[in-house]
Amino acid sequence: MKRRWWKEAVVYQIYPRSFLDSDGDGMGDLHGIIAKLDYLNQLGVDVVWLSPIYPSPGDDGGYDVSNYCEIDPAFGTMTDWEGLLREMHGRGIRLLMDLVVNHTSDEHPWFVESRKSRENEYRDYYIWRPGKEGREPNNWASHFGGSAWAYDAVTDEYYLHLFSTKQPDLNWENPRVRTEIHGIMTWWLEKGIDGFRLDVINMISKVPGLPDAPVVSGERYQWAGQYFLHGPRLGEYLREMRETVLSKYDVFVVGETPGATTEHAIDLTHEEAGSLDMVFQFEHMDLAPPKALARVGKWHVGPWDLIELKQVMTRWQKELEGKGWNSFYLSNHDQPRSVSRFGDDGRYRVESAKMLATFLHMLHGTPYVYQGEEIGMTNVRFESIGEYRDLETLHFYQEWVDRRRSDPHEVMAAIHAKGRDNARTPMQWNASDHAGFTTGTPWIKVNPNYRQINVEQARADPSSIFHYYRRLIELRRQHPIMVYGSYELLLDAHEQIYAFLRSLHGERWLVVLNFTADLPVFALPSTITFSQHELILSNYPSDSRADPRLFRLQPYEARVYRLDRAQHKAREVRNDAGDGP
Ligand code: TEU
């Protein structure tokens, strides 16, 4: 396995509108980020991924771009951005830009032109089709509800939008579109950025003919993933992007790939032949709801199964080993807060957030930390739908409460558990008004728990989640086993404990995680022998000599041990002697 800087890095994701507002307009901005670079440096992260900061009507939080080579005035100017990059590089932090090129905003000049007439030179930049028997060209559902087609009276045709009506899909079959995108990428790379996160990049190739999706529910519009995920020309488009653009720079790209299997991921991120460096897979985000529920399944509220999580993670860990490269995340701007989802955001918030942090950093693959995760920020429970801003959440409410007359309490419970605004409430900096995020009125309300949960408190408390993240990031820098070590699952059927081994060049680490508030007993399989052990890390004050063979875990306890083989020890001694005078 080749060594690469981006394999060894820890990435921190910033959702700029919710990070820090420097000018009192209620929205985070670039100067806000610059003001917190020392904070990120103290945390120790190597790379920052910025969610989109380009001009955008803001229909989908900036994922609807109307100009790819400018900065939205709400965030600052290009000069501010250049200052940000300089300040980041000066601190040894690299910058990943978010590239959203499956679709543009409907206010992008290409689309403004495209919709003008069927003969317009930009017409073919998008996917236009005539209606079928007075209805949409096919039965595809959009991710955000309703049809994936919007009718445009000007030319009496429909355009495809897999996301909102304000996010028309680009037509990648048109070579001019691909050339434009390569140009945009080169333009940013020449400005000195260190890579891209490619939004829904596995959706850019659609199956020709755009056939109707099989009818699997009584709904009018059907999930059509099989016709737009990993389409027939995806590999070709990405190889072309690699050859034309990416191969000329020492940068890395992570592709967001909903629905990707391990086979897709190996294909896309293969050590020798892959066009991407890593992908974001979604299997651990989609635990529990039956696959057939597809999009609706996202809102499924209910317990998830640790054994299923182990199976999913183990499959990704084992199958990519030596072939592709994993990334790992527990939250981002589209997902609920990890401590609320996978831990306990009440009594054991601190313990469980540290346990999850251990999980995140101890797996094989590049870890991604989402802003606020490092202080254990939690989901929010706004009382009324009027306090929510995310269009996916608003559409969901409209569909189920207004249209289908479901119980609003149940719908709100799903939003509290799964809605994207859980991750988008402002970063909690301190206990002052609006959590120190803004001196104005925030664009979305702050989570009321900011008086207890905030950066100032976390930095001042040596036993905080924040300092635990620092320790993990620091450890990862010192120990290649955390990056490159192979993975082996232990106790696959245990319902409370997730335990695994990492191994590299004869060194072995044992990771034991209690995913519950219970007190289960850990028993190391007798086949694993060692002569000495050392406790590397724990989220409880543990006795460092405690024997890793058999112990009782505290609620959400995490322990990491180094296990030394007798033989391995002897070799070290010989080396030491050999180096002596
Ligand atoms: O998300 C892609 C995606 O598949 C989403 O449908 C995601 O699964 C959903 O938000 C979960 O509820 C990316 C961006 O990360 C997201 O913010 C955008 O809304 C979307 O693409 C369209 O650009």
Coordinates of C-alpha atoms in Angstrom, one line a residue, residues 81-534:
W81 CA -10.8 33.7 0.0
E82 CA -7.2 34.2 -1.1
G83 CA -6.4 35.4 2.4
L84 CA -8.1 32.3 3.8
L85 CA -6.0 30.0 1.7
R86 CA -2.8 31.8 2.6
E87 CA -3.6 31.7 6.3
M88 CA -4.4 28.0 6.1
H89 CA -1.3 27.1 4.2
G90 CA 0.7 29.2 6.6
R91 CA -0.5 26.9 9.4
G92 CA 0.0 23.7 7.4
I93 CA -3.7 23.2 6.8
R94 CA -4.8 22.2 3.3
L95 CA -8.0 23.2 1.6
L96 CA -10.6 21.0 -0.2
M97 CA -13.2 22.8 -2.2
D98 CA -16.7 21.4 -2.7
L99 CA -17.5 20.9 -6.4
V100 CA -21.2 20.5 -7.2
V101 CA -21.3 19.6 -10.9
N102 CA -24.0 17.0 -11.3
H103 CA -26.3 20.0 -11.4
T104 CA -26.1 23.8 -11.4
S105 CA -28.5 26.4 -10.0
D106 CA -31.4 27.3 -12.4
E107 CA -30.0 30.8 -12.1
H108 CA -26.6 29.8 -13.5
P109 CA -26.1 31.7 -16.9
W110 CA -25.9 28.3 -18.7
F111 CA -29.4 27.4 -17.6
V112 CA -30.8 30.9 -18.1
E113 CA -29.6 30.5 -21.7
S114 CA -30.6 26.9 -22.0
R115 CA -34.3 27.4 -21.2
K116 CA -34.6 30.3 -23.7
S117 CA -35.2 28.2 -26.8
R118 CA -34.7 24.7 -28.2
E119 CA -32.0 26.0 -30.5
N120 CA -30.0 27.9 -27.9
E121 CA -26.4 27.0 -27.9
Y122 CA -26.6 26.0 -24.2
R123 CA -29.8 23.9 -24.7
D124 CA -27.8 20.7 -24.6
Y125 CA -26.0 21.6 -21.4
Y126 CA -29.0 20.2 -19.6
I127 CA -31.3 17.2 -20.0
W128 CA -34.5 18.3 -21.8
R129 CA -37.3 16.0 -22.9
P130 CA -40.8 16.4 -24.3
G131 CA -43.6 15.2 -22.1
K132 CA -45.2 11.7 -22.5
E133 CA -48.9 11.6 -22.9
G134 CA -49.4 14.9 -21.2
R135 CA -47.1 14.0 -18.3
E136 CA -43.5 13.9 -17.3
P137 CA -41.1 12.1 -19.6
N138 CA -40.7 9.3 -17.0
N139 CA -41.7 8.3 -13.5
W140 CA -38.5 9.2 -11.7
A141 CA -38.8 10.7 -8.2
S142 CA -36.6 13.6 -7.1
H143 CA -34.6 13.3 -3.9
F144 CA -36.5 16.1 -2.4
G145 CA -40.0 14.8 -3.2
G146 CA -42.3 14.9 -6.3
S147 CA -41.2 14.3 -9.9
A148 CA -37.6 14.6 -11.0
W149 CA -38.9 16.6 -14.0
A150 CA -40.0 20.2 -14.1
Y151 CA -42.1 21.6 -17.0
D152 CA -40.9 24.8 -18.6
A153 CA -43.6 26.5 -20.6
V154 CA -41.2 28.7 -22.7
T155 CA -40.2 25.7 -24.8
D156 CA -42.9 23.3 -23.8
E157 CA -40.4 20.7 -22.5
Y158 CA -39.3 19.2 -19.2
Y159 CA -35.8 19.4 -17.6
L160 CA -34.4 16.7 -15.3
H161 CA -33.6 17.6 -11.7
L162 CA -32.6 14.8 -9.4
F163 CA -32.7 17.3 -6.5
S164 CA -34.8 20.4 -6.3
T165 CA -36.4 22.2 -9.2
K166 CA -33.8 24.9 -8.8
Q167 CA -31.0 22.3 -9.4
P168 CA -31.2 21.2 -13.1
D169 CA -28.9 18.2 -13.9
L170 CA -26.1 18.9 -16.3
N171 CA -25.9 16.8 -19.4
W172 CA -22.4 15.2 -19.1
E173 CA -22.9 13.4 -22.5
N174 CA -22.2 16.8 -24.0
P175 CA -18.4 17.1 -24.3
R176 CA -18.7 20.9 -24.0
V177 CA -20.1 20.5 -20.5
R178 CA -17.2 18.3 -19.5
T179 CA -14.7 20.7 -20.9
E180 CA -16.3 23.6 -19.0
I181 CA -16.0 21.5 -15.8
H182 CA -12.4 20.7 -16.4
G183 CA -11.8 24.4 -16.9
I184 CA -13.4 25.2 -13.6
M185 CA -11.4 22.6 -11.8
T186 CA -8.1 23.8 -13.3
W187 CA -8.9 27.4 -12.4
W188 CA -9.2 26.5 -8.7
L189 CA -6.2 24.2 -8.8
E190 CA -4.1 26.9 -10.3
K191 CA -5.2 29.1 -7.3
G192 CA -3.4 26.6 -5.1
I193 CA -6.1 24.4 -3.5
D194 CA -5.4 20.9 -2.4
G195 CA -8.3 19.0 -3.8
F196 CA -12.0 18.6 -4.2
R197 CA -15.0 16.9 -2.6
L198 CA -17.2 16.0 -5.6
D199 CA -20.9 16.2 -4.8
V200 CA -23.0 13.2 -5.9
I201 CA -20.4 12.4 -8.5
N202 CA -21.8 8.9 -9.1
M203 CA -25.0 10.5 -10.5
I204 CA -23.5 12.2 -13.6
S205 CA -24.1 9.4 -16.1
K206 CA -27.7 8.4 -16.7
V207 CA -28.8 5.3 -18.5
P208 CA -29.6 6.2 -22.1
G209 CA -33.3 6.4 -22.9
L210 CA -34.0 7.3 -19.3
P211 CA -36.4 4.4 -18.8
D212 CA -39.3 4.3 -16.3
A213 CA -38.3 3.0 -12.9
P214 CA -39.9 -0.2 -11.7
V215 CA -43.0 0.5 -9.7
V216 CA -42.2 -0.7 -6.2
S217 CA -44.7 1.4 -4.2
G218 CA -48.1 3.0 -4.6
E219 CA -46.4 6.3 -5.1
R220 CA -46.8 8.3 -8.3
Y221 CA -43.0 8.8 -8.7
Q222 CA -40.5 6.0 -8.1
W223 CA -36.9 5.8 -6.9
A224 CA -34.8 5.4 -10.0
G225 CA -31.3 5.0 -8.6
Q226 CA -30.5 2.0 -10.9
Y227 CA -30.8 4.4 -13.8
F228 CA -28.6 7.3 -12.5
L229 CA -26.2 5.8 -9.9
H230 CA -23.0 4.5 -11.4
G231 CA -24.3 4.9 -14.9
P232 CA -22.6 3.4 -18.0
R233 CA -20.2 6.3 -18.7
L234 CA -19.3 7.2 -15.1
G235 CA -15.8 5.5 -15.3
E236 CA -15.1 7.1 -18.7
Y237 CA -16.0 10.6 -17.4
L238 CA -13.9 10.3 -14.3
R239 CA -10.9 8.8 -16.2
E240 CA -11.1 11.8 -18.5
M241 CA -11.2 14.2 -15.5
R242 CA -8.2 12.4 -14.0
E243 CA -6.2 12.5 -17.2
T244 CA -7.1 16.0 -18.3
V245 CA -7.0 17.7 -14.9
L246 CA -6.2 15.9 -11.7
S247 CA -3.1 14.0 -12.8
K248 CA -1.3 17.3 -13.2
Y249 CA -1.5 18.2 -9.5
D250 CA -0.6 16.6 -6.1
V251 CA -4.1 16.9 -4.8
F252 CA -6.8 14.5 -3.6
V253 CA -10.4 14.0 -4.5
V254 CA -13.1 12.4 -2.5
G255 CA -16.3 11.5 -4.3
E256 CA -19.7 11.5 -2.6
T257 CA -21.3 8.3 -3.8
P258 CA -24.7 7.4 -2.3
G259 CA -25.5 3.8 -2.9
A260 CA -21.9 2.8 -3.7
T261 CA -21.0 -0.8 -3.0
T262 CA -17.5 -2.0 -2.1
E263 CA -17.1 -3.1 -5.7
H264 CA -17.9 0.4 -7.0
A265 CA -15.5 1.9 -4.4
I266 CA -12.7 -0.4 -5.4
D267 CA -13.2 0.4 -9.0
L268 CA -13.3 4.2 -8.4
T269 CA -10.4 4.4 -5.8
H270 CA -8.2 1.6 -7.0
E271 CA -4.5 2.1 -6.0
E272 CA -3.3 1.9 -9.6
A273 CA -6.3 2.5 -11.9
G274 CA -8.8 4.5 -9.8
S275 CA -9.9 8.0 -10.9
L276 CA -10.8 9.1 -7.4
D277 CA -8.8 8.8 -4.1
M278 CA -11.6 7.9 -1.8
V279 CA -15.4 7.9 -1.7
F280 CA -18.0 8.6 0.9
Q281 CA -20.2 5.5 1.2
F282 CA -23.6 5.5 2.8
E283 CA -24.2 2.0 4.1
H284 CA -23.6 2.8 7.7
M285 CA -25.9 5.9 7.3
D286 CA -28.7 3.7 6.0
L287 CA -28.8 1.0 8.7
A288 CA -32.1 -0.3 9.7
P289 CA -34.6 0.8 7.1
P290 CA -35.3 -1.9 4.5
K291 CA -33.5 -1.1 1.3
A292 CA -36.8 -1.1 -0.6
L293 CA -38.0 2.0 1.3
A294 CA -35.1 3.8 -0.4
R295 CA -35.6 7.6 0.0
V296 CA -38.5 7.4 2.4
G297 CA -36.3 5.1 4.5
K298 CA -34.2 8.1 5.4
W299 CA -36.9 9.3 7.8
H300 CA -37.3 5.9 9.5
V301 CA -37.0 6.4 13.2
G302 CA -36.0 3.5 15.3
P303 CA -33.2 1.5 16.8
W304 CA -30.3 0.4 14.7
D305 CA -28.4 -2.8 15.1
L306 CA -24.8 -2.9 16.3
I307 CA -24.2 -6.3 14.6
E308 CA -25.4 -4.9 11.3
L309 CA -23.0 -1.9 11.8
K310 CA -20.1 -4.3 12.4
Q311 CA -21.0 -6.3 9.3
V312 CA -21.2 -3.2 7.1
M313 CA -18.0 -1.6 8.5
T314 CA -16.1 -4.9 8.4
R315 CA -17.1 -5.5 4.8
W316 CA -15.8 -2.1 3.8
Q317 CA -12.6 -2.5 5.9
K318 CA -11.7 -5.9 4.5
E319 CA -12.8 -5.6 0.9
L320 CA -10.9 -2.3 0.3
E321 CA -7.8 -3.4 2.0
G322 CA -4.8 -3.2 -0.3
K323 CA -7.1 -2.3 -3.2
G324 CA -8.9 1.0 -2.7
W325 CA -9.0 3.5 0.1
N326 CA -11.7 4.0 2.7
S327 CA -12.9 7.3 4.2
F328 CA -15.0 7.3 7.3
Y329 CA -17.5 9.8 8.8
L330 CA -20.1 9.7 11.4
S331 CA -21.8 13.0 10.6
N332 CA -21.8 15.8 8.0
H333 CA -24.1 18.6 6.9
D334 CA -26.7 16.1 5.6
Q335 CA -26.9 13.9 8.6
P336 CA -28.0 14.1 12.2
R337 CA -25.4 14.7 14.9
S338 CA -23.4 11.5 15.5
V339 CA -23.6 11.5 19.3
S340 CA -27.4 11.7 19.1
R341 CA -27.6 9.0 16.5
F342 CA -25.0 6.5 17.5
G343 CA -24.3 7.4 21.1
D344 CA -26.3 9.0 23.9
D345 CA -26.8 12.7 23.9
G346 CA -28.1 12.8 27.5
R347 CA -26.4 11.3 30.5
Y348 CA -23.5 9.8 28.6
R349 CA -23.0 12.5 26.0
V350 CA -19.3 13.0 26.9
E351 CA -18.4 9.3 27.2
S352 CA -20.3 8.3 24.1
A353 CA -18.9 11.1 22.0
K354 CA -15.4 10.0 23.0
M355 CA -16.2 6.4 22.3
L356 CA -17.4 7.4 18.8
A357 CA -14.3 9.5 18.3
T358 CA -12.2 6.5 19.1
F359 CA -14.2 4.5 16.5
L360 CA -13.8 7.2 13.9
H361 CA -10.0 7.4 14.2
M362 CA -9.2 3.8 14.8
L363 CA -10.6 2.4 11.6
H364 CA -8.6 1.9 8.5
G365 CA -9.3 5.0 6.3
T366 CA -9.2 8.8 6.3
P367 CA -11.4 10.2 9.1
Y368 CA -13.7 13.2 8.6
V369 CA -14.7 15.3 11.5
Y370 CA -17.8 17.5 11.1
Q371 CA -17.8 21.0 12.7
G372 CA -19.1 20.8 16.3
E373 CA -18.6 17.0 16.5
E374 CA -15.3 17.7 18.4
I375 CA -17.3 19.3 21.2
G376 CA -20.2 16.8 21.2
M377 CA -22.8 19.0 19.7
T378 CA -26.2 17.3 19.6
N379 CA -29.4 17.2 17.5
V380 CA -31.8 20.0 18.0
R381 CA -35.6 19.8 18.6
F382 CA -37.3 22.9 17.3
E383 CA -41.0 22.9 18.3
S384 CA -42.4 24.3 15.1
I385 CA -41.7 23.5 11.5
G386 CA -41.4 27.3 10.9
E387 CA -38.0 27.2 12.7
Y388 CA -36.5 24.8 10.1
R389 CA -34.7 26.0 7.0
D390 CA -33.6 22.9 5.1
L391 CA -35.7 22.3 2.0
E392 CA -35.6 18.6 2.3
T393 CA -37.1 18.9 5.8
L394 CA -39.7 21.4 4.7
H395 CA -40.7 19.3 1.7
F396 CA -41.0 16.2 3.9
Y397 CA -43.3 18.0 6.3
Q398 CA -45.4 19.4 3.5
E399 CA -45.8 16.1 1.9
W400 CA -46.7 14.1 5.1
V401 CA -48.6 16.7 7.2
D402 CA -50.1 19.1 4.7
R403 CA -50.8 16.6 1.9
R404 CA -51.2 13.2 3.5
R405 CA -52.5 14.3 6.9
S406 CA -50.1 12.2 9.0
D407 CA -49.8 12.9 12.7
P408 CA -47.6 16.0 12.9
H409 CA -46.1 14.7 16.1
E410 CA -44.8 11.7 14.3
V411 CA -43.5 13.8 11.5
M412 CA -41.7 16.1 13.9
A413 CA -40.2 13.1 15.7
A414 CA -38.7 12.0 12.4
I415 CA -37.3 15.5 11.7
H416 CA -35.9 15.7 15.2
A417 CA -34.1 12.4 14.7
K418 CA -33.0 12.6 11.0
G419 CA -33.4 16.2 9.6
R420 CA -30.4 17.9 8.1
D421 CA -30.8 21.0 10.2
N422 CA -29.6 19.0 13.2
A423 CA -26.2 19.5 11.7
R424 CA -26.7 23.0 10.5
T425 CA -27.5 24.9 13.7
P426 CA -24.7 27.4 14.4
M427 CA -21.4 26.3 15.8
Q428 CA -21.4 26.8 19.6
W429 CA -18.4 28.9 20.5
N430 CA -19.3 30.2 24.0
A431 CA -22.1 30.8 26.4
S432 CA -22.9 34.3 25.2
D433 CA -26.0 35.2 23.1
H434 CA -26.4 33.0 20.0
A435 CA -23.4 31.0 21.2
G436 CA -21.0 33.6 20.1
F437 CA -21.8 32.7 16.5
T438 CA -23.2 36.2 15.5
T439 CA -24.0 39.6 17.0
G440 CA -27.0 39.7 14.7
T441 CA -29.9 37.4 14.2
P442 CA -28.7 33.9 13.1
W443 CA -30.2 32.5 9.8
I444 CA -31.2 29.5 11.8
K445 CA -31.7 29.3 15.6
V446 CA -28.9 28.1 17.8
N447 CA -29.3 24.9 19.7
P448 CA -30.5 26.0 23.2
N449 CA -27.9 23.7 24.9
Y450 CA -25.1 26.1 23.9
R451 CA -24.7 27.4 27.4
Q452 CA -23.4 24.0 28.5
I453 CA -22.0 22.7 25.2
N454 CA -19.5 25.2 23.7
V455 CA -15.9 25.5 22.5
E456 CA -14.9 27.8 25.3
Q457 CA -16.0 25.3 28.0
A458 CA -14.5 22.4 26.0
R459 CA -11.1 24.1 25.7
A460 CA -10.9 24.9 29.3
D461 CA -11.7 21.4 30.5
P462 CA -8.8 19.0 30.1
S463 CA -11.1 16.0 30.2
S464 CA -13.4 17.4 27.4
I465 CA -14.4 15.7 24.2
F466 CA -12.3 18.4 22.4
H467 CA -9.1 17.4 24.1
Y468 CA -9.8 13.7 23.5
Y469 CA -10.1 14.5 19.7
R470 CA -6.8 16.3 19.9
R471 CA -5.2 13.3 21.5
L472 CA -6.6 10.9 18.8
I473 CA -5.4 13.2 16.0
E474 CA -2.0 13.4 17.6
L475 CA -1.8 9.7 18.1
R476 CA -2.7 9.1 14.4
R477 CA 0.2 11.3 13.4
Q478 CA 2.6 9.3 15.5
H479 CA 1.4 5.8 14.8
P480 CA 1.3 4.5 11.2
I481 CA -0.6 1.5 12.4
M482 CA -3.7 3.7 12.8
V483 CA -3.5 4.6 9.2
Y484 CA -2.1 1.6 7.4
G485 CA -2.7 -1.3 9.9
S486 CA -5.0 -4.1 8.7
Y487 CA -8.3 -4.7 10.4
E488 CA -9.7 -7.8 12.0
L489 CA -13.1 -8.0 13.7
L490 CA -13.4 -9.8 17.0
L491 CA -16.6 -11.0 18.8
D492 CA -18.8 -10.6 15.6
A493 CA -22.0 -11.6 17.4
H494 CA -21.6 -9.5 20.5
E495 CA -24.6 -7.2 20.9
Q496 CA -23.0 -4.4 22.9
I497 CA -19.3 -4.5 22.2
Y498 CA -17.5 -3.6 18.9
A499 CA -14.0 -4.9 19.2
F500 CA -11.3 -5.2 16.5
L501 CA -7.5 -5.6 16.0
R502 CA -5.3 -3.4 13.9
S503 CA -1.9 -4.9 12.8
L504 CA 1.1 -3.5 11.0
H505 CA 4.6 -5.0 10.8
G506 CA 4.1 -7.3 13.8
E507 CA 2.6 -4.5 15.9
R508 CA -1.0 -5.1 17.1
W509 CA -3.6 -2.7 18.6
L510 CA -6.7 -3.9 20.3
V511 CA -9.7 -1.6 20.2
V512 CA -12.7 -2.3 22.4
L513 CA -15.8 -0.1 22.3
N514 CA -19.0 -0.4 24.3
F515 CA -21.8 1.0 22.2
T516 CA -24.3 0.9 25.1
A517 CA -25.0 2.2 28.6
D518 CA -24.8 -1.4 29.9
L519 CA -21.8 -2.9 31.6
P520 CA -20.8 -5.8 29.4
V521 CA -17.8 -8.0 30.0
F522 CA -15.1 -8.2 27.4
A523 CA -13.3 -11.5 26.9
L524 CA -10.4 -11.6 24.5
P525 CA -10.6 -14.7 22.3
S526 CA -7.9 -17.2 23.6
T527 CA -6.3 -17.5 20.2
I528 CA -4.9 -14.0 20.6
T529 CA -1.8 -14.2 22.7
F530 CA 0.7 -11.6 23.8
S531 CA 3.4 -11.2 26.3
Q532 CA 3.0 -7.6 27.3
H533 CA 0.4 -4.9 26.9
E534 CA 0.1 -1.2 27.2

